[in-house]
Coordinates of C-alpha atoms in Angstrom, one line a residue:
M26 CA -20.5 36.4 15.8
L27 CA -19.8 37.7 19.3
R28 CA -19.6 34.4 21.2
K29 CA -20.4 30.8 21.0
G30 CA -20.6 28.0 23.6
Q31 CA -22.5 24.9 24.5
A32 CA -25.0 23.9 27.2
G33 CA -25.4 20.1 27.3
H34 CA -25.8 19.1 23.7
L35 CA -27.2 22.6 22.7
K36 CA -24.9 24.7 20.7
V37 CA -25.4 28.5 21.3
E38 CA -24.3 31.3 19.0
I39 CA -24.5 35.0 20.0
F40 CA -24.5 37.5 17.1
E41 CA -23.9 41.2 17.0
S42 CA -27.3 42.0 15.6
R43 CA -30.7 40.5 14.9
E44 CA -30.0 40.7 11.2
A45 CA -26.7 38.8 11.5
L46 CA -28.5 36.1 13.5
G47 CA -31.1 35.7 10.7
V48 CA -28.4 35.5 8.0
K49 CA -26.3 32.9 9.7
A50 CA -29.3 30.8 10.8
A51 CA -30.7 30.8 7.3
K52 CA -27.3 29.9 5.9
D53 CA -27.0 26.9 8.3
A54 CA -30.6 25.8 7.7
A55 CA -30.2 26.0 3.9
E56 CA -27.1 23.8 4.0
A57 CA -28.9 21.3 6.3
L58 CA -31.9 21.2 3.9
K59 CA -29.6 20.6 0.9
Q60 CA -27.9 17.8 2.7
V61 CA -31.1 16.1 3.6
I62 CA -32.4 16.4 0.0
E63 CA -29.2 15.0 -1.3
E64 CA -29.4 12.0 1.1
K65 CA -33.1 11.3 0.9
G66 CA -34.4 13.1 -2.2
S67 CA -36.8 15.3 -0.2
A68 CA -37.1 16.9 3.3
N69 CA -39.8 17.2 5.8
V70 CA -39.6 20.5 7.7
I71 CA -41.6 22.1 10.6
F72 CA -41.7 25.9 10.7
A73 CA -42.6 28.3 13.6
A74 CA -44.7 31.4 13.0
A75 CA -43.7 34.4 14.9
P76 CA -42.1 37.9 14.4
S77 CA -38.9 36.5 15.9
Q78 CA -38.5 34.4 12.7
N79 CA -38.9 37.3 10.2
E80 CA -35.2 37.8 9.4
F81 CA -34.5 34.1 9.2
L82 CA -37.5 33.3 7.0
A83 CA -36.7 36.2 4.6
M84 CA -33.2 35.0 4.1
L85 CA -34.1 31.3 3.8
A86 CA -36.7 32.1 1.1
K87 CA -34.0 33.7 -1.0
S88 CA -31.6 30.8 -0.6
D89 CA -30.7 28.3 -3.4
V90 CA -32.5 25.4 -1.7
D91 CA -34.6 23.3 -4.1
F92 CA -37.9 23.9 -2.4
T93 CA -39.8 21.7 -4.8
K94 CA -38.3 18.9 -2.7
V95 CA -39.4 20.3 0.6
H96 CA -42.6 19.3 2.4
A97 CA -43.6 21.9 4.9
F98 CA -45.5 21.7 8.2
H99 CA -46.3 24.2 10.9
M100 CA -46.1 23.6 14.6
D101 CA -49.1 25.3 16.2
E102 CA -52.3 27.2 15.5
Y103 CA -54.9 29.1 17.4
I104 CA -58.3 27.5 17.9
G105 CA -61.3 29.6 16.9
L106 CA -59.6 32.4 15.1
D107 CA -61.2 33.5 11.8
K108 CA -59.6 31.5 9.0
A109 CA -58.6 34.7 7.2
A110 CA -57.1 36.4 10.2
P111 CA -53.5 37.6 9.6
Q112 CA -52.6 36.5 13.1
G113 CA -53.3 32.9 12.1
F114 CA -50.0 31.1 12.1
G115 CA -50.7 29.3 8.8
N116 CA -51.4 32.7 7.2
F117 CA -48.2 34.2 8.7
L118 CA -46.1 31.4 7.2
R119 CA -47.9 31.7 3.9
A120 CA -47.0 35.3 3.7
H121 CA -43.4 35.0 5.0
I122 CA -42.3 31.9 3.1
F123 CA -44.8 29.3 1.9
D124 CA -46.0 31.6 -0.9
L125 CA -42.4 32.8 -1.7
A126 CA -40.9 29.5 -2.7
P127 CA -42.3 26.5 -4.7
F128 CA -42.7 23.9 -1.9
A129 CA -43.5 20.3 -2.8
S130 CA -46.4 20.5 -0.3
V131 CA -47.6 22.5 2.7
S132 CA -49.7 20.8 5.4
Y133 CA -51.7 23.3 7.5
I134 CA -53.2 22.8 10.9
D135 CA -56.9 23.9 10.8
G136 CA -57.7 25.7 14.0
S137 CA -61.2 26.5 12.7
A138 CA -62.2 22.9 12.1
A139 CA -65.6 22.0 13.4
D140 CA -64.2 19.0 15.2
I141 CA -60.9 20.0 16.9
E142 CA -60.2 16.5 18.3
A143 CA -60.6 15.1 14.8
E144 CA -58.2 17.7 13.5
R145 CA -55.7 16.9 16.2
I146 CA -55.8 13.2 15.1
R147 CA -55.6 14.1 11.4
Y148 CA -52.5 16.2 11.8
S149 CA -50.9 13.6 14.1
N150 CA -51.4 11.0 11.4
I151 CA -49.8 13.3 8.8
L152 CA -46.7 13.7 11.0
R153 CA -46.5 10.0 11.5
E154 CA -46.5 9.5 7.7
H155 CA -43.9 12.2 7.2
P156 CA -41.1 11.8 9.8
V157 CA -39.6 15.2 10.4
D158 CA -36.0 16.0 9.3
L159 CA -35.6 19.6 10.5
V160 CA -37.4 21.9 12.8
F161 CA -37.1 25.7 12.7
L162 CA -38.5 27.2 16.0
G163 CA -38.3 30.0 18.5
I164 CA -38.7 30.3 22.3
G165 CA -41.5 32.2 24.0
E166 CA -41.2 34.7 26.8
N167 CA -42.3 32.0 29.3
G168 CA -39.8 29.5 27.8
H169 CA -42.4 27.7 25.7
I170 CA -41.6 25.9 22.4
A171 CA -44.5 25.9 20.0
F172 CA -47.5 26.4 22.3
N173 CA -46.2 24.1 25.0
D174 CA -46.5 26.5 27.9
P175 CA -45.0 25.4 31.3
A176 CA -48.2 24.1 32.6
V177 CA -48.9 21.8 29.7
A178 CA -45.3 20.8 28.5
H179 CA -44.5 17.2 29.0
F180 CA -41.1 15.9 27.9
D181 CA -42.5 12.3 27.9
D182 CA -45.8 13.1 26.1
T183 CA -47.0 10.2 24.0
E184 CA -49.0 12.4 21.7
L185 CA -47.7 14.3 18.7
V186 CA -50.4 17.0 18.7
N187 CA -52.3 18.3 21.7
I188 CA -55.2 20.8 22.4
V189 CA -53.9 23.2 25.0
A190 CA -54.9 26.2 27.0
L191 CA -52.6 29.3 26.6
D192 CA -51.3 30.9 29.8
E193 CA -51.4 34.6 30.4
T194 CA -47.7 35.2 29.7
C195 CA -48.0 33.5 26.4
R196 CA -51.1 35.4 25.4
M197 CA -49.5 38.7 26.5
Q198 CA -46.5 37.9 24.3
Q199 CA -48.8 38.1 21.3
V200 CA -49.7 41.6 22.3
H201 CA -46.0 42.5 22.9
D202 CA -45.2 41.2 19.4
G203 CA -47.9 43.5 18.0
C204 CA -50.1 40.7 16.7
F205 CA -53.1 41.7 18.8
K206 CA -54.0 45.0 20.4
T207 CA -55.2 43.6 23.7
I208 CA -55.0 40.3 25.5
D209 CA -58.8 40.0 25.2
E210 CA -58.4 39.5 21.4
V211 CA -55.9 36.7 21.8
P212 CA -57.4 33.2 21.6
T213 CA -57.3 31.1 24.8
H214 CA -56.6 27.7 23.2
A215 CA -54.5 26.2 20.4
L216 CA -53.4 23.1 18.7
T217 CA -49.7 22.4 19.2
L218 CA -47.1 19.8 18.4
T219 CA -45.7 18.4 21.6
P220 CA -42.1 18.6 22.8
P221 CA -41.4 15.0 21.8
A222 CA -42.9 15.6 18.4
L223 CA -40.6 18.5 17.8
C224 CA -37.5 16.6 19.1
R225 CA -38.1 13.8 16.7
A226 CA -36.3 16.0 14.2
K227 CA -32.7 15.1 13.3
R228 CA -31.7 18.7 13.6
M229 CA -33.3 21.7 15.4
F230 CA -32.6 25.4 14.6
C231 CA -33.9 27.8 17.2
M232 CA -33.9 31.6 16.4
V233 CA -34.5 33.9 19.4
P234 CA -33.8 37.6 19.1
A235 CA -35.1 40.6 21.2
A236 CA -34.8 41.7 24.8
T237 CA -38.2 40.3 25.7
K238 CA -36.7 36.8 25.4
A239 CA -33.6 37.4 27.5
E240 CA -34.9 35.8 30.7
A241 CA -36.2 32.8 28.7
V242 CA -32.8 32.4 27.0
K243 CA -31.0 32.6 30.3
K244 CA -33.2 29.9 31.9
T245 CA -32.9 27.7 28.7
V246 CA -29.1 27.8 28.6
L247 CA -28.1 28.3 32.3
G248 CA -31.0 26.9 34.3
E249 CA -32.1 23.5 35.3
I250 CA -33.5 21.2 32.6
R251 CA -37.2 21.0 33.6
E252 CA -40.7 21.1 32.1
M253 CA -41.4 24.4 33.7
V254 CA -38.9 25.8 31.2
P255 CA -40.0 23.8 28.1
A256 CA -37.2 25.1 25.9
T257 CA -34.6 23.3 28.1
I258 CA -35.5 20.1 26.3
L259 CA -33.2 21.5 23.5
R260 CA -30.2 20.8 25.7
M261 CA -31.0 17.1 25.5
H262 CA -31.4 17.0 21.7
P263 CA -28.3 15.5 19.9
D264 CA -28.2 18.2 17.2
A265 CA -29.8 21.6 18.2
T266 CA -28.5 25.1 17.7
L267 CA -29.7 28.3 19.5
Y268 CA -29.2 31.6 17.7
V269 CA -29.5 34.8 19.8
D270 CA -28.6 38.5 19.5
P271 CA -27.1 40.8 22.1
D272 CA -30.6 41.7 23.5
S273 CA -31.9 38.1 24.0
G274 CA -28.4 36.9 25.0
K275 CA -27.5 39.7 27.4
Y276 CA -27.6 37.6 30.5
L277 CA -25.4 35.0 28.7
L278 CA -22.9 37.8 27.9
E279 CA -23.0 39.1 31.4
A280 CA -22.3 35.6 32.8
G281 CA -19.3 35.2 30.4
F282 CA -20.9 32.3 28.6
G283 CA -18.9 30.9 25.8
G284 CA -15.8 32.4 24.3
E285 CA -14.9 35.1 21.8
E286 CA -15.3 34.2 18.2
D287 CA -12.0 34.9 16.5
V288 CA -12.9 33.9 12.9
P289 CA -15.3 36.4 11.3
E290 CA -18.3 35.0 9.5
G291 CA -18.1 34.8 5.8

């Protein structure tokens, strides 16, 4: 670890590489999962689907967590994308972790449902029936969490799931990430868990590597807490940790955020 610090309640850890970020985040997440399972007998966990999560998910899938006691959910999904499309977030998570470990259950958002409003209500009810313990998420280039772009993110939202329009920055991120060739291929709408729905979790783990996220990380940690930077809500959560690498955390390093980590990671 290069540096660590705190912004509000949000703990921030800056690692020497994207790989080191993934290893440490997965280690922390696995320990949290085991603790919840020990206390409750099972755990309800929400996963993000994005290339930024690749290293974390790969290491978590190899951990010694008893996944037969983990109930999994995902936090957002495109509307109108072909059900078999690899860009679908449910399909991404299936390939990167849900098919790699014996989960107790996996509840998918169906973005291809004939009645999207009915699907929104259905998934909201599932979340009410399964109070979330942990959330594993990232931050978008525009500061979004899940698909809560600045124009639609409300910190006091009374809904658990919303139907939202995706802004241009968000849609271009999908091109930058290599998920789509052009912005015209990216769906314009999605179903997403709201900021309050995510923040109902007892603990939040936010993994954000890559230079394309540097500005968003800077605003999240050093800027004003406001809905126009949705990820700043993490600073108000009682137990959230942000994991970044030298690329995404470059402005934090330049600003002298945090202090040197004297104890090497084991």
